[in-house]
Short mmCIF file of C-alpha atoms in Angstrom, two decimals:
data_model
loop_
_atom_site.label_atom_id
_atom_site.label_comp_id
_atom_site.label_asym_id
_atom_site.label_seq_id
_atom_site.Cartn_x
_atom_site.Cartn_y
_atom_site.Cartn_z
CA MET A 1257 82.70 -15.79 100.57
CA ARG A 1258 84.53 -17.10 97.56
CA THR A 1259 82.72 -17.17 94.23
CA ASP A 1260 85.45 -16.99 91.61
CA THR A 1261 84.60 -16.13 88.06
CA PRO A 1262 85.31 -19.07 85.73
CA THR A 1263 88.70 -18.67 84.10
CA ALA A 1264 89.52 -19.76 80.58
CA GLY A 1265 92.06 -22.54 80.34
CA THR A 1266 91.69 -23.70 83.94
CA GLY A 1267 89.44 -26.65 83.24
CA ARG A 1268 86.46 -25.00 84.85
CA PRO A 1269 83.50 -25.53 82.54
CA ASP A 1270 80.95 -22.85 81.76
CA THR A 1271 77.82 -24.30 83.36
CA THR A 1272 75.29 -21.59 82.55
CA VAL A 1273 72.93 -20.75 79.74
CA ARG A 1274 73.37 -17.07 78.86
CA ARG A 1275 70.43 -15.06 77.62
CA GLY A 1276 68.73 -11.69 77.97
CA ARG A 1277 70.37 -8.35 78.80
CA PRO A 1278 74.04 -7.97 79.90
CA ARG A 1279 74.77 -9.54 83.25
CA SER A 1280 75.15 -7.54 86.46
CA GLU A 1281 78.17 -8.84 88.36
CA ALA A 1282 76.80 -7.53 91.65
CA ALA A 1283 73.49 -9.33 91.12
CA GLU A 1284 75.22 -12.59 90.25
CA GLN A 1285 77.46 -12.43 93.30
CA ALA A 1286 74.40 -11.80 95.47
CA ILE A 1287 72.62 -14.81 93.94
CA PHE A 1288 75.61 -17.11 94.40
CA ALA A 1289 76.06 -15.92 98.00
CA ALA A 1290 72.35 -16.42 98.71
CA VAL A 1291 72.43 -20.05 97.54
CA GLU A 1292 75.54 -20.79 99.61
CA ASP A 1293 74.04 -19.10 102.68
CA LEU A 1294 70.77 -20.99 102.32
CA MET A 1295 72.64 -24.30 102.07
CA ALA A 1296 74.89 -23.40 105.00
CA ASP A 1297 71.72 -22.77 107.02
CA GLY A 1298 70.66 -26.37 106.39
CA ASN A 1299 68.41 -26.04 103.35
CA THR A 1300 68.67 -28.98 100.96
CA LEU A 1301 68.93 -28.63 97.20
CA SER A 1302 65.33 -29.82 96.96
CA ASP A 1303 64.24 -27.14 99.45
CA LEU A 1304 65.69 -24.32 97.38
CA THR A 1305 63.34 -22.43 95.09
CA ILE A 1306 63.92 -19.61 92.63
CA GLU A 1307 61.59 -17.42 94.68
CA GLY A 1308 63.44 -18.16 97.92
CA ILE A 1309 66.84 -17.58 96.32
CA ALA A 1310 65.66 -14.30 94.79
CA THR A 1311 64.35 -13.10 98.15
CA ALA A 1312 67.58 -14.00 99.94
CA ALA A 1313 69.65 -12.31 97.23
CA GLY A 1314 67.50 -9.18 97.18
CA VAL A 1315 66.72 -9.50 93.48
CA GLY A 1316 63.63 -10.29 91.44
CA LYS A 1317 62.93 -13.75 90.04
CA ALA A 1318 63.26 -12.31 86.54
CA THR A 1319 66.87 -11.40 87.34
CA ILE A 1320 67.62 -15.08 87.95
CA TYR A 1321 65.70 -16.34 84.94
CA ARG A 1322 67.55 -13.92 82.67
CA ARG A 1323 70.75 -15.76 83.59
CA TRP A 1324 69.66 -19.37 84.10
CA PRO A 1325 66.72 -21.23 82.53
CA ASN A 1326 65.93 -23.14 85.74
CA LYS A 1327 67.04 -23.88 89.28
CA GLU A 1328 69.14 -26.86 88.20
CA ALA A 1329 71.33 -24.77 85.87
CA LEU A 1330 71.91 -22.24 88.66
CA LEU A 1331 72.80 -24.90 91.22
CA VAL A 1332 75.28 -26.61 88.90
CA GLU A 1333 77.12 -23.32 88.48
CA VAL A 1334 77.02 -22.53 92.19
CA VAL A 1335 78.48 -25.93 93.13
CA GLY A 1336 81.10 -25.64 90.38
CA ARG A 1337 82.12 -22.19 91.62
CA LEU A 1338 82.63 -23.46 95.17
CA GLU A 1339 85.84 -24.97 93.87
CA GLU A 1340 88.89 -22.88 93.04
CA PRO A 1341 90.19 -22.77 89.46
CA ILE A 1342 92.41 -25.72 88.58
CA PRO A 1343 96.06 -24.61 88.65
CA ALA A 1344 97.73 -23.78 85.36
CA PRO A 1345 100.59 -26.04 84.22
CA THR A 1346 103.83 -25.26 86.04
CA GLY A 1347 106.04 -25.96 83.06
CA ALA A 1348 108.22 -28.10 85.32
CA GLY A 1349 106.96 -31.49 84.11
CA ALA A 1350 104.24 -33.99 84.91
CA ARG A 1351 105.36 -34.70 88.49
CA ALA A 1352 105.22 -31.02 89.46
CA ASP A 1353 101.84 -30.59 87.77
CA LEU A 1354 100.41 -33.67 89.49
CA ILE A 1355 101.58 -32.33 92.85
CA ALA A 1356 99.93 -28.99 92.04
CA MET A 1357 96.70 -30.76 91.11
CA VAL A 1358 96.64 -32.80 94.34
CA ASP A 1359 97.54 -29.69 96.35
CA TYR A 1360 94.64 -27.83 94.75
CA ILE A 1361 92.31 -30.47 96.22
CA ARG A 1362 94.11 -30.28 99.59
CA ARG A 1363 93.71 -26.50 99.77
CA ARG A 1364 90.06 -26.76 98.77
CA GLY A 1365 89.56 -29.06 101.74
CA LEU A 1366 90.96 -26.42 104.11
CA ALA A 1367 88.05 -24.06 103.40
CA LYS A 1368 85.78 -25.61 106.00
CA ARG A 1369 82.56 -23.76 105.18
CA THR A 1370 82.96 -24.29 101.43
CA ARG A 1371 83.95 -27.89 102.09
CA TRP A 1372 80.82 -28.49 104.16
CA VAL A 1373 78.47 -26.90 101.61
CA LEU A 1374 80.12 -28.76 98.73
CA LYS A 1375 79.99 -32.07 100.60
CA ALA A 1376 76.32 -31.55 101.41
CA ALA A 1377 75.50 -30.61 97.83
CA LEU A 1378 77.29 -33.59 96.32
CA GLY A 1379 75.60 -35.94 98.75
CA GLN A 1380 72.15 -34.58 97.94
CA MET A 1381 72.75 -34.73 94.20
CA GLN A 1382 72.48 -38.50 94.38
CA THR A 1383 68.74 -38.08 94.86
CA LEU A 1384 68.45 -35.56 92.00
CA PRO A 1385 69.55 -37.52 88.92
CA GLU A 1386 69.28 -34.69 86.38
CA LEU A 1387 71.30 -32.29 88.52
CA TYR A 1388 73.87 -34.98 89.35
CA THR A 1389 74.29 -35.87 85.67
CA ALA A 1390 74.70 -32.22 84.70
CA TYR A 1391 77.34 -31.69 87.40
CA ARG A 1392 79.29 -34.78 86.32
CA GLU A 1393 79.23 -33.77 82.66
CA ARG A 1394 80.03 -30.09 83.12
CA VAL A 1395 82.34 -30.11 86.14
CA VAL A 1396 83.66 -33.55 87.12
CA LYS A 1397 84.52 -35.03 83.73
CA PRO A 1398 86.50 -32.06 82.37
CA ARG A 1399 88.56 -31.88 85.56
CA ARG A 1400 89.14 -35.61 85.59
CA GLU A 1401 90.37 -35.44 82.00
CA ILE A 1402 92.96 -32.85 83.00
CA GLY A 1403 94.30 -35.29 85.60
CA LEU A 1404 94.38 -38.12 83.04
CA GLN A 1405 96.28 -35.90 80.61
CA LEU A 1406 98.92 -35.31 83.29
CA ILE A 1407 99.26 -39.05 83.80
CA ARG A 1408 99.67 -39.59 80.06
CA GLN A 1409 102.36 -36.93 80.16
CA ALA A 1410 104.04 -38.76 83.05
CA VAL A 1411 104.05 -41.94 80.95
CA ALA A 1412 105.60 -40.04 78.05
CA GLU A 1413 108.28 -38.63 80.38
CA GLY A 1414 109.16 -42.12 81.58
CA LEU A 1415 107.91 -41.57 85.13
CA VAL A 1416 105.15 -44.17 84.88
CA ARG A 1417 104.93 -47.64 83.34
CA ASP A 1418 103.18 -47.68 79.99
CA ASP A 1419 101.37 -51.00 80.59
CA LEU A 1420 98.98 -49.67 83.24
CA ASP A 1421 95.41 -48.42 82.83
CA VAL A 1422 95.46 -44.61 82.81
CA GLU A 1423 92.04 -44.21 84.45
CA LEU A 1424 93.02 -46.59 87.25
CA LEU A 1425 96.18 -44.54 87.81
CA GLY A 1426 94.02 -41.42 88.00
CA ASP A 1427 92.06 -43.02 90.83
CA LEU A 1428 95.29 -44.06 92.58
CA LEU A 1429 96.67 -40.53 92.46
CA MET A 1430 93.54 -38.50 93.21
CA GLY A 1431 91.69 -40.98 95.42
CA PRO A 1432 93.77 -40.55 98.60
CA ILE A 1433 93.45 -36.77 98.75
CA LEU A 1434 89.74 -36.90 97.95
CA TYR A 1435 89.30 -39.44 100.76
CA ARG A 1436 91.12 -37.14 103.16
CA THR A 1437 89.16 -34.03 102.18
CA ILE A 1438 85.68 -35.56 101.98
CA LEU A 1439 85.53 -38.61 104.26
CA TRP A 1440 88.32 -38.24 106.82
CA GLU A 1441 87.32 -35.29 108.99
CA ASP A 1442 90.49 -35.36 111.14
CA SER A 1443 92.95 -35.54 108.26
CA ASP A 1444 95.91 -33.16 108.60
CA LEU A 1445 95.32 -31.17 105.43
CA GLU A 1446 97.41 -28.29 106.78
CA ASP A 1447 100.62 -30.20 106.05
CA PRO A 1448 102.04 -28.32 103.01
CA ASP A 1449 104.17 -31.35 102.09
CA LEU A 1450 101.23 -33.77 102.02
CA SER A 1451 100.59 -33.46 98.28
CA ARG A 1452 104.20 -34.11 97.36
CA ARG A 1453 104.39 -37.15 99.62
CA LEU A 1454 101.18 -38.61 98.20
CA VAL A 1455 102.24 -38.14 94.57
CA ASP A 1456 105.78 -39.41 95.11
CA ALA A 1457 104.52 -42.48 96.98
CA VAL A 1458 102.28 -43.43 94.06
CA LEU A 1459 104.84 -42.58 91.37
CA GLU A 1460 107.45 -44.71 93.11
CA GLY A 1461 105.12 -47.70 93.02
CA ILE A 1462 104.21 -47.33 89.35
CA ALA A 1463 107.60 -46.28 87.98
CA PRO A 1464 109.03 -48.28 85.07
CA ARG A 1465 110.84 -51.42 86.12
CA PRO A 1466 114.64 -51.26 85.89
#
């Protein structure tokens, strides 16, 4: 089960409140795995309790509270960690970096169990306003800003018209792959050339006029 440690410079926000004694990596991995397993078994975010998570992880409740002040803080980190680190810049220009960003989302969609748990969590967050707001602020917005920075770079490189709304372009570039990974169950995400085709199709339509 994948629970990557947040990596500096990848755009993955630190979603926890650190306090108490030094952390035990083994205990944290057990807690993350317990939450994912409980969700995979059909438990909703509302169903989850600190006591239940602690029991499933084989740790005491105090072990969880030393790391997170409440269930919401823990769940935000768990959901954020279900996603792989955002790829580092390739150094080959905005087009290559946009393709890498879209391909990161495509590859995330190939992990069917993680994809199912993440989809379920995001859907349930709509009924938990505080958790949904925290996830948007700590996970979604920073990653979206990375995509918008790449589009600004594409404008500066002359790949994209400079009279278009950057946030709208972000939706045009990232929307199709998100649709395919979240809503279109039969989408052929295994096509390794899909990300390049999607990015090039959009860039061709928004390129500067001759």
